[in-house]
Amino acid sequence: MPRYPFNAILSRFRGGSLGSTSSPEFTPRAVLLGLLIGCLLCFTNLYFGLQTGWISMMSLQSAIIGFLISKLLAIQITPQENVVVQTTAVATGTMPLAAGFVGIIPALGLLDEQKDGSHPVSLSWISAVGWSCAIAYFGVFMSPPIRKRVIVEEELAFPSGTATAQVISVLHGMPSTGSGLRSRHGYSPLDQQDEETSPSPDIAGDSQDPGSQTSEFTQNHAWFSLLWSFLVSSMLTLMAYFFPVIFALPLFGDYLARNWLWTFTPSLSYIGQGIIMGFPTTLSMNLGMLVGWGFLSPLSKYHNWAPGPVGDMTTGARGWILWISLAIMSSDSLVALIPTAWEYARKLVAHAGHGLDHDSEVETGDRLVPTKWVLWGIACSTAAGILLVWLVFGNEGIKPWATLLSFGLGALLSILGVRALGETDINPVSGLGKISQLLFAVIQPGNVVANIIAGGVAEAGAQQAGDLMQDLKTGHLVQASPRAQFYGQLIGSTLSIPVTVTAFVLYNRAYTIPGPTFPVPMAYVWLSLARLLRDGSLPEKSAIFMLSSAVVFSLISAFKTHATKRGSWYAKWIPSGVAFAIGFLNTPSFSLARLVGGVVEHIYHTSRGGSRGKVGGDIRLIVVASGFVLGEGVMSIGCLLLRTCGVGVASCWGCDFGMCGGCPT
């Protein structure tokens, strides 16, 4: 690393770049903007993750919002600074999943001594911080060593990262980022725009006329679209706090709502998520909902396989179909990883056979993360992680040698996760965690706590390595410094630890977790698999349905993977096993709301009056969806404060009919 004189460091702190002399990149304003957006995303992702088990990376949305805020503050950020903004925001916003607060931590709190041989594990604030620090950095150091292989040499698509680069290019008036730019469904390539409306200033983005179409949209529509969508979603969320029945409408009649949980939640945030996910994903989710809640749930109830209340996660139909969901999710993830692992092994052998190739790196050394940093980072984060996990859980939780093994396994699995993400835009972190659970059932049999922790380490490594690699793809196309992004990731992850832990503690104090407002479905997935691997006990008649579902979705996953690799147009319409399984885990209300968003996205992009091919129109849809998501996420903080201060609901009408909508009283 070059040594900078004090004055040079000070000038860079005031707005210059670190590791670049051509244009600002790693600057305080970029980092602070990313941290601000990331903290909002952190609360938002924790809120939605505890509800449904699904969080959003939001890299593309963070880039747009960062750009809009910079315009509001009259700050001229460069495209490279915008990359740092979204990298920092993503690192801060995804910690609830990486550190396991939407699944692993609640699962440990659900332990039963009679069933699991361990008391419930409830972490204090400082213990939760220690656990988060143990797994917050390992995945970050795993990304730089494989960046050149998957991004520079193999040029894997990383569709969301590429789409983010495309949008940043449009916003800042950059020329096309090259023929290698591939867009996610719903976003048109830059080279398809008319030359008259396509901007072509220098790469630093300093032009005063960045293209009439984008400029007009940014100045006249963006903030208005973000503001009204944010406010409407916020107000609806506040109304639902005081009148909970608003989020539990008996769309299909009182009987189905009361007895079978068929309600509709007109949440704009879930509609916004559906827009972001796209119609194919939301369709898969709702197909799963129909099979799980429309067929298997009544079947298990009527045959007395699940005699408890339908919504009970232990004895009810919801707990019974959870096992089928687990089988689908595991089989889909494992089968999808097989070709990735095979291809990676084949290329490693071929590369070793040809000896050392010429250096294909396109960046200079001062812009890359030094190998020394990577080696020291992996060694120190592993050693610190082992120590912290031992201090938090003790020998009865997981032994140090087992923790070391889980980090090694996490390193291997994170490479597979990165490659799967680069090829399919899906990081199968849940499947990778389950692989680790399966192996630890052999390594430490009967230890449910160790099983869950080992899965959490693998999931954290794959999640963070994938997040940073997706961002590095964006930076590669926009010509941003990998070192600057690495700094942003480290800073975002560090700040997110106390923010995530504090938010979880506040939610846990104000609400019952799991409970009506936060059912935490992913916690039951983690715990159910750990219990199955411990004693092999399954609910009545669930085994045959699990086996048949696993076989069916193994075949579907193989077909979908093959079609995707061939670039077949119908690949996106083949059901996603993970999305299908999420339809089982969540009550119909959430899936239906997401389907509305998916239909809106589909109609918007297929109707003759839609804006396909017009980047300004695409960005407008993203902005509106982001406003919907952030509106409820931010207002959830306000509702949390109301709840903490003892402010209750205004009316419990509907609760007598079993439609409380997660009423906090």
XYZ file of C-alpha atoms in Angstrom:
665
model
C 0.000 0.000 0.000
C 1.459 3.397 -0.934
C 2.272 5.708 1.912
C 0.529 9.065 1.598
C 1.790 12.267 3.192
C -0.553 13.761 5.790
C -1.707 16.569 3.501
C -2.558 14.130 0.748
C -4.599 12.029 3.154
C -6.411 15.126 4.394
C -7.253 16.227 0.865
C -8.635 12.802 0.089
C -10.726 12.882 3.261
C -12.259 16.171 2.121
C -13.493 14.710 -1.096
C -10.656 13.107 -3.012
C -10.197 9.447 -3.681
C -8.078 6.765 -2.127
C -6.183 4.740 -4.631
C -7.201 6.924 -7.591
C -5.979 10.240 -8.905
C -8.392 10.657 -11.844
C -11.731 11.014 -10.058
C -13.070 10.779 -6.488
C -14.048 7.279 -5.341
C -13.586 6.405 -1.673
C -14.716 9.671 -0.092
C -16.358 10.549 3.248
C -19.488 11.773 1.484
C -19.855 8.495 -0.424
C -19.342 6.397 2.707
C -21.676 8.511 4.862
C -24.359 8.441 2.190
C -24.002 4.679 1.903
C -24.187 4.256 5.681
C -27.338 6.390 5.869
C -29.111 4.359 3.204
C -27.744 1.114 4.633
C -29.072 1.804 8.146
C -32.557 2.317 6.721
C -32.193 -0.910 4.756
C -30.942 -2.686 7.866
C -34.115 -1.908 9.832
C -36.225 -2.633 6.760
C -34.598 -6.006 6.044
C -34.780 -7.059 9.688
C -38.478 -6.151 9.788
C -39.363 -8.056 6.621
C -36.957 -10.896 7.373
C -38.600 -11.578 10.731
C -41.972 -11.553 9.008
C -41.315 -13.683 5.953
C -37.676 -14.841 5.935
C -36.957 -12.940 2.687
C -34.705 -9.878 2.476
C -33.560 -7.765 -0.472
C -29.979 -6.889 -1.358
C -31.241 -3.571 -2.811
C -27.974 -2.704 -4.574
C -29.667 -1.181 -7.608
C -32.132 0.723 -5.442
C -29.311 1.994 -3.203
C -27.463 3.361 -6.228
C -30.543 5.245 -7.423
C -31.452 6.617 -3.989
C -27.840 7.659 -3.365
C -27.809 9.518 -6.665
C -31.109 11.277 -5.876
C -29.968 12.320 -2.396
C -26.741 13.714 -3.833
C -28.791 15.802 -6.265
C -31.007 17.048 -3.427
C -27.924 18.093 -1.457
C -26.367 19.640 -4.580
C -23.408 17.252 -4.355
C -21.806 16.170 -7.631
C -20.775 12.573 -6.973
C -18.932 10.588 -9.609
C -20.123 7.220 -10.920
C -17.311 5.584 -8.985
C -18.456 7.262 -5.765
C -21.961 6.009 -6.485
C -20.561 2.477 -6.634
C -19.005 2.997 -3.195
C -22.359 4.337 -1.966
C -24.259 1.238 -3.023
C -21.495 -1.143 -1.854
C -21.489 0.416 1.615
C -25.290 0.470 1.749
C -25.590 -3.196 0.795
C -22.971 -4.247 3.360
C -24.862 -2.343 6.053
C -28.331 -3.423 4.991
C -27.839 -7.185 4.634
C -26.334 -7.897 8.056
C -29.689 -9.147 9.475
C -29.386 -12.157 7.166
C -25.594 -12.536 7.263
C -25.541 -12.586 11.073
C -28.592 -14.833 11.284
C -31.010 -12.480 13.022
C -33.862 -13.512 10.730
C -33.360 -17.227 11.351
C -30.418 -18.564 13.351
C -30.647 -16.387 16.461
C -34.439 -16.858 16.828
C -33.968 -20.618 16.217
C -31.550 -20.834 19.144
C -34.173 -19.131 21.285
C -36.697 -21.851 20.377
C -34.567 -24.731 21.691
C -36.280 -27.142 24.054
C -34.224 -29.131 26.543
C -36.424 -32.221 26.227
C -36.359 -32.249 22.423
C -32.924 -30.787 21.750
C -30.848 -31.549 24.829
C -30.164 -27.849 25.319
C -31.812 -24.915 27.016
C -32.995 -22.012 24.829
C -30.069 -19.745 23.962
C -30.934 -16.085 24.421
C -28.088 -13.728 23.623
C -27.535 -10.470 25.464
C -26.693 -7.334 23.496
C -22.955 -7.764 24.017
C -23.110 -11.494 23.197
C -25.037 -10.782 20.011
C -22.418 -8.206 19.040
C -19.691 -10.772 19.727
C -21.409 -13.365 17.531
C -21.903 -10.807 14.743
C -18.254 -9.774 14.885
C -17.261 -13.443 14.688
C -18.871 -13.943 11.275
C -19.004 -10.390 9.844
C -15.657 -10.246 8.050
C -14.653 -13.730 6.902
C -16.759 -13.597 3.727
C -15.500 -10.111 2.889
C -11.892 -11.341 2.728
C -12.940 -14.314 0.612
C -14.044 -12.142 -2.323
C -10.834 -10.388 -3.530
C -8.891 -13.625 -4.280
C -11.561 -14.959 -6.652
C -12.549 -11.635 -8.231
C -10.152 -11.907 -11.168
C -11.206 -15.454 -11.934
C -15.006 -14.969 -12.019
C -15.246 -11.340 -13.180
C -12.192 -10.555 -15.310
C -11.354 -13.939 -16.852
C -14.651 -15.843 -16.986
C -16.817 -12.715 -17.192
C -19.728 -14.273 -15.302
C -22.893 -12.280 -15.798
C -23.851 -11.314 -12.212
C -27.133 -9.957 -13.659
C -28.122 -7.668 -10.762
C -24.627 -6.217 -10.523
C -24.625 -5.643 -14.261
C -28.062 -4.012 -14.145
C -26.830 -1.720 -11.364
C -23.837 -0.707 -13.497
C -26.181 0.015 -16.354
C -28.401 2.276 -14.257
C -25.395 4.100 -12.760
C -24.106 4.661 -16.282
C -27.413 6.179 -17.352
C -27.778 8.359 -14.257
C -24.288 9.809 -14.614
C -24.321 10.154 -18.367
C -21.596 7.606 -19.014
C -21.107 5.905 -22.365
C -22.093 2.253 -22.696
C -20.072 0.073 -20.352
C -19.275 -2.345 -23.146
C -20.652 -5.248 -25.086
C -20.332 -7.469 -22.047
C -23.140 -5.595 -20.318
C -26.115 -7.852 -19.754
C -29.342 -6.588 -18.259
C -31.693 -8.186 -15.811
C -35.208 -8.868 -17.077
C -37.012 -5.564 -17.299
C -34.024 -3.339 -17.962
C -32.982 -2.458 -21.483
C -29.327 -2.487 -22.586
C -27.761 0.908 -23.112
C -26.746 0.074 -26.651
C -30.435 -0.200 -27.604
C -31.131 3.457 -26.869
C -31.315 6.034 -29.627
C -28.004 7.772 -30.111
C -29.753 11.140 -29.996
C -30.920 10.565 -26.426
C -27.958 8.512 -25.206
C -25.409 10.513 -23.223
C -21.761 10.365 -24.170
C -19.737 12.514 -21.774
C -16.488 11.525 -20.122
C -16.378 8.627 -17.689
C -16.059 10.783 -14.612
C -19.621 11.925 -15.124
C -18.858 15.627 -14.905
C -20.919 16.681 -17.881
C -23.563 19.311 -17.267
C -25.876 17.740 -19.864
C -26.081 14.033 -19.100
C -28.735 13.232 -21.683
C -32.141 14.802 -22.071
C -34.223 11.768 -21.170
C -32.430 10.853 -17.952
C -31.838 14.470 -16.923
C -35.491 15.376 -17.358
C -36.619 12.356 -15.393
C -34.119 12.928 -12.605
C -34.934 16.600 -12.186
C -38.704 16.510 -12.648
C -39.953 13.072 -11.641
C -37.570 11.044 -9.486
C -37.960 12.805 -6.183
C -41.691 13.194 -6.649
C -42.052 9.451 -7.399
C -39.917 8.477 -4.407
C -41.647 10.928 -2.079
C -45.251 10.033 -2.833
C -44.608 6.284 -2.804
C -42.695 6.570 0.476
C -45.382 8.684 2.155
C -48.324 6.588 0.991
C -46.648 3.376 2.181
C -45.706 4.987 5.505
C -49.233 6.251 6.160
C -50.791 2.899 5.307
C -48.369 1.183 7.706
C -49.218 3.635 10.480
C -52.940 3.127 9.902
C -52.431 -0.647 10.052
C -50.723 -0.246 13.436
C -53.763 1.474 14.915
C -56.280 -0.630 12.951
C -54.610 -4.044 12.483
C -57.482 -5.505 10.474
C -56.305 -3.364 7.528
C -53.465 -5.830 6.984
C -55.708 -8.898 7.375
C -58.579 -8.403 4.934
C -60.859 -11.470 4.526
C -60.559 -11.381 0.755
C -62.024 -14.867 0.326
C -64.582 -14.745 3.131
C -64.578 -14.915 6.916
C -64.469 -18.717 7.090
C -61.259 -19.116 5.088
C -59.697 -16.155 6.849
C -60.506 -17.378 10.347
C -59.924 -21.108 9.951
C -57.346 -21.394 7.164
C -55.450 -18.065 7.356
C -56.497 -16.967 3.855
C -56.311 -13.210 4.237
C -54.879 -10.462 2.095
C -52.356 -7.882 3.295
C -52.568 -4.772 1.084
C -49.045 -3.818 2.082
C -47.434 -1.529 -0.457
C -44.030 -2.716 0.698
C -44.787 -6.287 -0.363
C -46.229 -5.010 -3.610
C -42.972 -3.108 -4.071
C -40.998 -6.271 -3.336
C -43.043 -8.054 -5.981
C -42.128 -5.368 -8.505
C -38.453 -5.762 -7.634
C -38.603 -9.586 -7.711
C -40.399 -9.679 -11.044
C -43.394 -11.643 -12.207
C -41.715 -15.092 -12.697
C -40.442 -15.210 -9.093
C -43.707 -14.049 -7.557
C -45.573 -16.529 -9.737
C -43.404 -19.374 -8.395
C -44.063 -18.159 -4.869
C -47.827 -18.156 -5.393
C -47.814 -21.581 -7.022
C -46.156 -22.795 -3.840
C -48.782 -20.962 -1.789
C -51.610 -22.689 -3.693
C -50.083 -26.151 -3.264
C -49.108 -25.619 0.371
C -52.047 -23.667 1.732
C -54.742 -24.678 -0.737
C -54.078 -28.424 -0.876
C -51.543 -29.802 1.621
C -52.689 -27.739 4.605
C -56.341 -28.934 4.451
C -55.152 -32.467 3.620
C -52.975 -32.680 6.726
C -55.729 -31.211 8.884
C -58.531 -33.459 7.681
C -56.424 -36.627 8.012
C -55.382 -35.533 11.519
C -51.684 -35.534 10.609
C -51.556 -31.995 11.996
C -54.237 -31.894 14.713
C -53.339 -28.498 16.189
C -54.533 -25.053 15.078
C -53.710 -24.432 11.419
C -51.252 -21.628 12.197
C -49.302 -23.559 14.847
C -45.711 -24.182 13.728
C -45.357 -27.324 15.852
C -48.627 -29.284 15.764
C -50.633 -27.410 13.127
C -50.830 -27.593 9.343
C -48.355 -24.721 9.012
C -45.747 -26.719 10.886
C -46.562 -29.834 8.850
C -46.126 -28.217 5.425
C -42.903 -26.604 6.668
C -41.229 -30.018 6.291
C -42.236 -30.263 2.635
C -40.923 -26.729 2.165
C -37.613 -27.766 3.710
C -37.326 -30.738 1.337
C -38.062 -28.579 -1.711
C -35.646 -25.840 -0.682
C -32.820 -28.265 0.070
C -33.202 -30.367 -3.077
C -33.482 -27.335 -5.338
C -30.394 -25.684 -3.861
C -28.278 -28.828 -3.891
C -29.137 -29.820 -7.462
C -28.549 -26.271 -8.705
C -25.084 -26.321 -7.112
C -23.966 -29.581 -8.754
C -23.221 -28.150 -12.224
C -21.597 -25.107 -10.626
C -19.289 -27.299 -8.539
C -18.529 -29.563 -11.499
C -17.725 -26.680 -13.818
C -15.528 -25.040 -11.204
C -13.602 -28.264 -10.595
C -13.176 -28.840 -14.326
C -11.802 -25.353 -14.884
C -9.440 -25.675 -11.934
C -8.008 -28.879 -13.410
C -7.733 -27.328 -16.865
C -6.080 -24.220 -15.457
C -3.571 -26.301 -13.477
C -2.792 -28.372 -16.564
C -1.912 -25.310 -18.634
C 0.329 -23.872 -15.954
C 0.526 -20.151 -15.274
C -1.404 -17.971 -17.692
C -0.630 -14.393 -18.572
C -1.872 -11.804 -16.143
C -5.345 -10.738 -17.274
C -5.841 -8.168 -14.488
C -7.133 -4.845 -15.773
C -6.550 -2.840 -12.590
C -3.315 -1.363 -11.297
C -1.858 -2.600 -8.049
C -2.767 0.499 -6.045
C -6.462 -0.090 -6.828
C -6.509 -3.775 -5.867
C -6.723 -5.363 -2.428
C -3.179 -6.606 -1.643
C -2.741 -10.341 -1.206
C -1.066 -9.694 2.154
C -4.225 -8.011 3.418
C -6.335 -10.929 2.250
C -4.175 -13.570 3.923
C -3.914 -11.660 7.171
C -7.623 -10.846 7.032
C -8.680 -14.464 6.567
C -6.314 -15.635 9.311
C -7.315 -12.940 11.810
C -11.049 -13.103 11.105
C -10.959 -16.894 11.495
C -8.965 -16.787 14.743
C -11.134 -14.006 16.167
C -14.260 -15.814 15.033
C -13.268 -19.043 16.790
C -12.484 -17.165 19.999
C -15.680 -15.100 19.946
C -17.916 -18.078 19.199
C -16.307 -19.943 22.094
C -16.818 -16.977 24.426
C -20.478 -16.617 23.392
C -21.567 -20.274 23.299
C -18.901 -22.154 25.265
C -17.743 -25.739 24.759
C -21.254 -27.076 25.258
C -22.375 -25.043 22.256
C -19.677 -25.792 19.702
C -16.058 -26.758 20.274
C -13.264 -24.551 18.847
C -12.015 -27.253 16.475
C -15.518 -27.613 15.105
C -15.796 -23.849 14.613
C -12.502 -23.896 12.693
C -13.896 -26.658 10.521
C -17.081 -24.663 9.906
C -15.014 -21.684 8.694
C -13.081 -23.940 6.316
C -16.302 -25.428 5.024
C -17.767 -21.937 4.740
C -14.839 -20.890 2.549
C -15.465 -23.723 0.093
C -19.210 -23.195 0.050
C -18.857 -19.437 -0.431
C -16.946 -20.080 -3.676
C -19.824 -22.213 -4.920
C -22.301 -19.562 -3.825
C -20.413 -16.833 -5.678
C -20.342 -18.856 -8.877
C -24.037 -19.704 -8.625
C -24.802 -16.030 -8.075
C -22.697 -15.022 -11.050
C -24.457 -17.457 -13.350
C -28.053 -17.345 -12.097
C -28.390 -14.154 -9.996
C -29.370 -16.353 -7.034
C -27.063 -16.878 -4.072
C -28.254 -20.195 -2.538
C -27.212 -19.284 0.991
C -30.024 -21.266 2.609
C -29.003 -24.391 0.719
C -25.329 -23.865 1.580
C -26.226 -23.528 5.247
C -28.122 -26.795 5.072
C -25.133 -28.545 3.502
C -23.117 -27.463 6.513
C -25.858 -28.729 8.831
C -25.850 -32.110 7.104
C -22.087 -32.470 7.494
C -22.104 -31.396 11.125
C -24.737 -33.991 11.896
C -21.901 -36.454 11.263
C -19.098 -34.413 12.810
C -20.945 -33.517 16.027
C -23.965 -35.823 16.141
C -26.760 -34.902 18.506
C -25.535 -31.335 19.119
C -28.346 -29.099 17.835
C -26.615 -25.870 18.874
C -23.407 -26.757 17.008
C -25.465 -27.805 13.996
C -27.237 -24.447 13.769
C -24.087 -22.401 14.449
C -22.102 -24.273 11.785
C -24.867 -23.612 9.270
C -24.857 -19.950 10.274
C -21.129 -19.606 9.647
C -21.460 -21.108 6.168
C -24.460 -18.915 5.349
C -22.691 -15.754 6.539
C -19.578 -16.437 4.471
C -21.548 -17.153 1.310
C -23.840 -14.166 1.834
C -21.084 -11.598 2.270
C -18.794 -13.027 -0.394
C -21.696 -12.977 -2.838
C -22.772 -9.442 -1.921
C -19.296 -8.024 -2.436
C -18.737 -9.973 -5.660
C -21.999 -8.638 -7.096
C -20.831 -5.127 -6.186
C -17.381 -5.787 -7.635
C -19.036 -6.681 -10.931
C -20.756 -3.288 -10.886
C -17.461 -1.600 -10.072
C -15.658 -3.500 -12.831
C -18.110 -2.238 -15.455
C -18.125 1.339 -14.112
C -14.328 1.288 -13.614
C -14.450 1.778 -9.858
C -11.583 0.783 -7.591
C -11.966 -2.703 -6.025
C -10.009 -1.422 -3.033
C -12.457 1.435 -2.512
C -15.358 -1.029 -2.584
C -13.508 -3.299 -0.163
C -13.177 -0.392 2.277
C -16.862 0.393 1.894
C -17.820 -3.212 2.592
C -15.702 -3.346 5.753
C -17.054 -0.045 7.073
C -20.653 -0.966 6.270
C -20.359 -4.369 7.929
C -18.764 -2.820 11.021
C -21.447 -0.171 11.562
C -24.217 -2.638 10.791
C -23.282 -4.861 13.727
C -24.467 -2.531 16.536
C -27.352 -1.266 14.395
C -28.659 -4.762 13.642
C -28.209 -6.032 17.200
C -29.892 -2.961 18.701
C -32.795 -3.190 16.256
C -33.281 -6.890 17.038
C -33.181 -6.276 20.797
C -35.757 -3.490 20.470
C -38.080 -5.628 18.356
C -37.643 -8.532 20.766
C -38.594 -6.353 23.716
C -41.593 -4.742 22.046
C -43.006 -7.861 20.339
C -43.196 -11.578 20.958
C -40.721 -13.287 18.620
C -41.955 -15.560 17.207
C -45.476 -14.191 17.350
C -48.331 -12.798 15.245
C -46.351 -9.819 13.946
C -43.050 -11.650 13.483
C -43.599 -15.394 12.907
C -39.926 -15.887 11.909
C -40.529 -18.818 9.533
C -36.834 -19.316 8.734
C -36.096 -20.015 12.421
C -38.326 -23.074 12.239
C -36.598 -24.210 9.061
C -33.185 -24.135 10.737
C -34.438 -25.784 13.911
C -36.519 -28.423 12.132
C -33.577 -29.649 10.078
C -31.308 -29.708 13.138
C -33.907 -31.749 15.053
C -34.398 -34.117 12.140
C -30.669 -34.749 11.929
C -30.560 -35.332 15.699
C -33.343 -37.864 16.192
C -34.854 -38.520 12.761
C -38.358 -37.758 13.987
C -40.861 -36.499 11.395
C -44.536 -35.572 11.646
C -46.970 -38.286 10.604
C -47.064 -38.989 6.858
C -44.765 -36.065 6.060
C -41.862 -38.281 4.937
C -43.559 -39.536 1.770
C -44.511 -36.009 0.767
C -41.003 -34.755 1.500
C -39.412 -37.485 -0.606
C -41.748 -37.046 -3.560
C -41.409 -33.248 -3.458
C -37.621 -33.513 -3.300
C -37.547 -35.809 -6.340
C -39.904 -33.607 -8.350
C -38.016 -30.406 -7.612
C -34.659 -32.019 -8.171
C -35.793 -32.747 -11.714
C -37.301 -29.282 -12.114
C -34.143 -27.642 -10.795
C -31.962 -29.673 -13.168
C -34.175 -28.716 -16.100
C -34.195 -25.055 -15.090
C -30.406 -24.997 -14.678
C -29.927 -26.613 -18.091
C -32.368 -24.197 -19.763
C -30.711 -21.207 -18.096
C -27.246 -22.238 -19.292
C -28.569 -22.616 -22.823
C -30.156 -19.176 -22.633
C -33.628 -20.540 -23.395
C -36.406 -17.962 -23.298
C -38.623 -20.187 -21.155
C -36.031 -20.707 -18.387
C -37.389 -17.845 -16.304
C -40.876 -19.396 -16.376
C -39.751 -22.714 -14.896
C -40.693 -22.563 -11.193
C -37.927 -21.644 -8.758
C -37.779 -24.210 -5.968
C -36.681 -21.697 -3.335
C -39.437 -19.231 -4.236
C -41.950 -22.106 -4.381
C -40.879 -23.199 -0.887
C -41.158 -19.646 0.473
C -44.829 -19.793 -0.602
C -45.214 -22.653 1.915
C -43.463 -20.812 4.724
C -45.462 -17.576 4.509
C -49.188 -17.238 4.997
C -51.096 -16.458 1.768
C -51.412 -12.749 2.625
C -47.751 -11.959 1.898
C -47.509 -14.035 -1.275
C -50.667 -12.506 -2.729
C -49.379 -8.976 -2.149
C -46.105 -9.820 -3.883
C -48.027 -11.304 -6.794
C -49.808 -7.986 -7.251
C -46.409 -6.318 -7.579
C -45.195 -8.977 -9.991
C -48.272 -8.519 -12.175
C -47.757 -4.741 -12.157
C -44.146 -5.222 -13.272
C -45.180 -7.630 -16.012
C -47.965 -5.439 -17.372
C -45.758 -2.354 -17.223
C -43.088 -3.981 -19.335
C -45.275 -5.856 -21.803
C -48.075 -3.421 -22.532
C -47.757 -1.244 -25.614
C -47.852 1.816 -23.460
C -45.059 0.534 -21.222
C -41.548 1.910 -21.092
C -39.468 -1.054 -22.208
C -36.444 0.367 -23.927
C -36.825 3.702 -22.154
C -34.428 3.722 -19.251
C -36.128 6.652 -17.550
C -39.369 4.678 -17.341
C -37.569 1.632 -15.921
C -35.895 3.755 -13.271
C -39.226 5.357 -12.373
C -40.713 1.912 -11.659
C -37.711 0.988 -9.510
C -37.987 4.269 -7.593
C -41.685 3.755 -6.871
C -41.086 0.171 -5.716
C -38.192 1.341 -3.514
C -40.391 4.035 -1.982
C -43.033 1.434 -1.150
C -40.486 -0.848 0.534
C -38.654 1.887 2.435
C -41.907 3.563 3.505
C -43.112 0.600 5.528
C -39.600 -0.259 6.693
C -38.958 3.223 8.066
C -42.432 3.565 9.561
C -41.898 0.223 11.286
C -39.311 2.072 13.394
C -42.002 4.582 14.333
C -44.415 1.775 15.190
C -41.681 0.166 17.280
C -41.289 3.388 19.254
C -45.063 3.639 19.733
C -45.164 0.079 20.975
C -42.216 0.649 23.323
C -43.890 3.754 24.753
C -47.064 1.805 25.459
C -49.211 3.313 22.715
C -51.683 0.622 21.722
C -54.053 0.085 18.834
C -57.118 2.265 18.311
C -59.443 -0.599 17.441
C -59.260 -4.380 17.749
C -62.216 -4.872 15.442
C -61.642 -8.032 13.530
C -59.711 -9.810 16.273
C -62.883 -11.549 17.441
C -63.134 -13.050 13.966
C -59.566 -14.309 13.996
C -58.319 -11.511 11.725
C -56.049 -9.485 13.969
C -53.366 -8.881 11.347
C -50.622 -9.302 13.903
C -52.336 -7.120 16.490
C -49.743 -6.249 19.165
C -52.249 -6.304 22.029
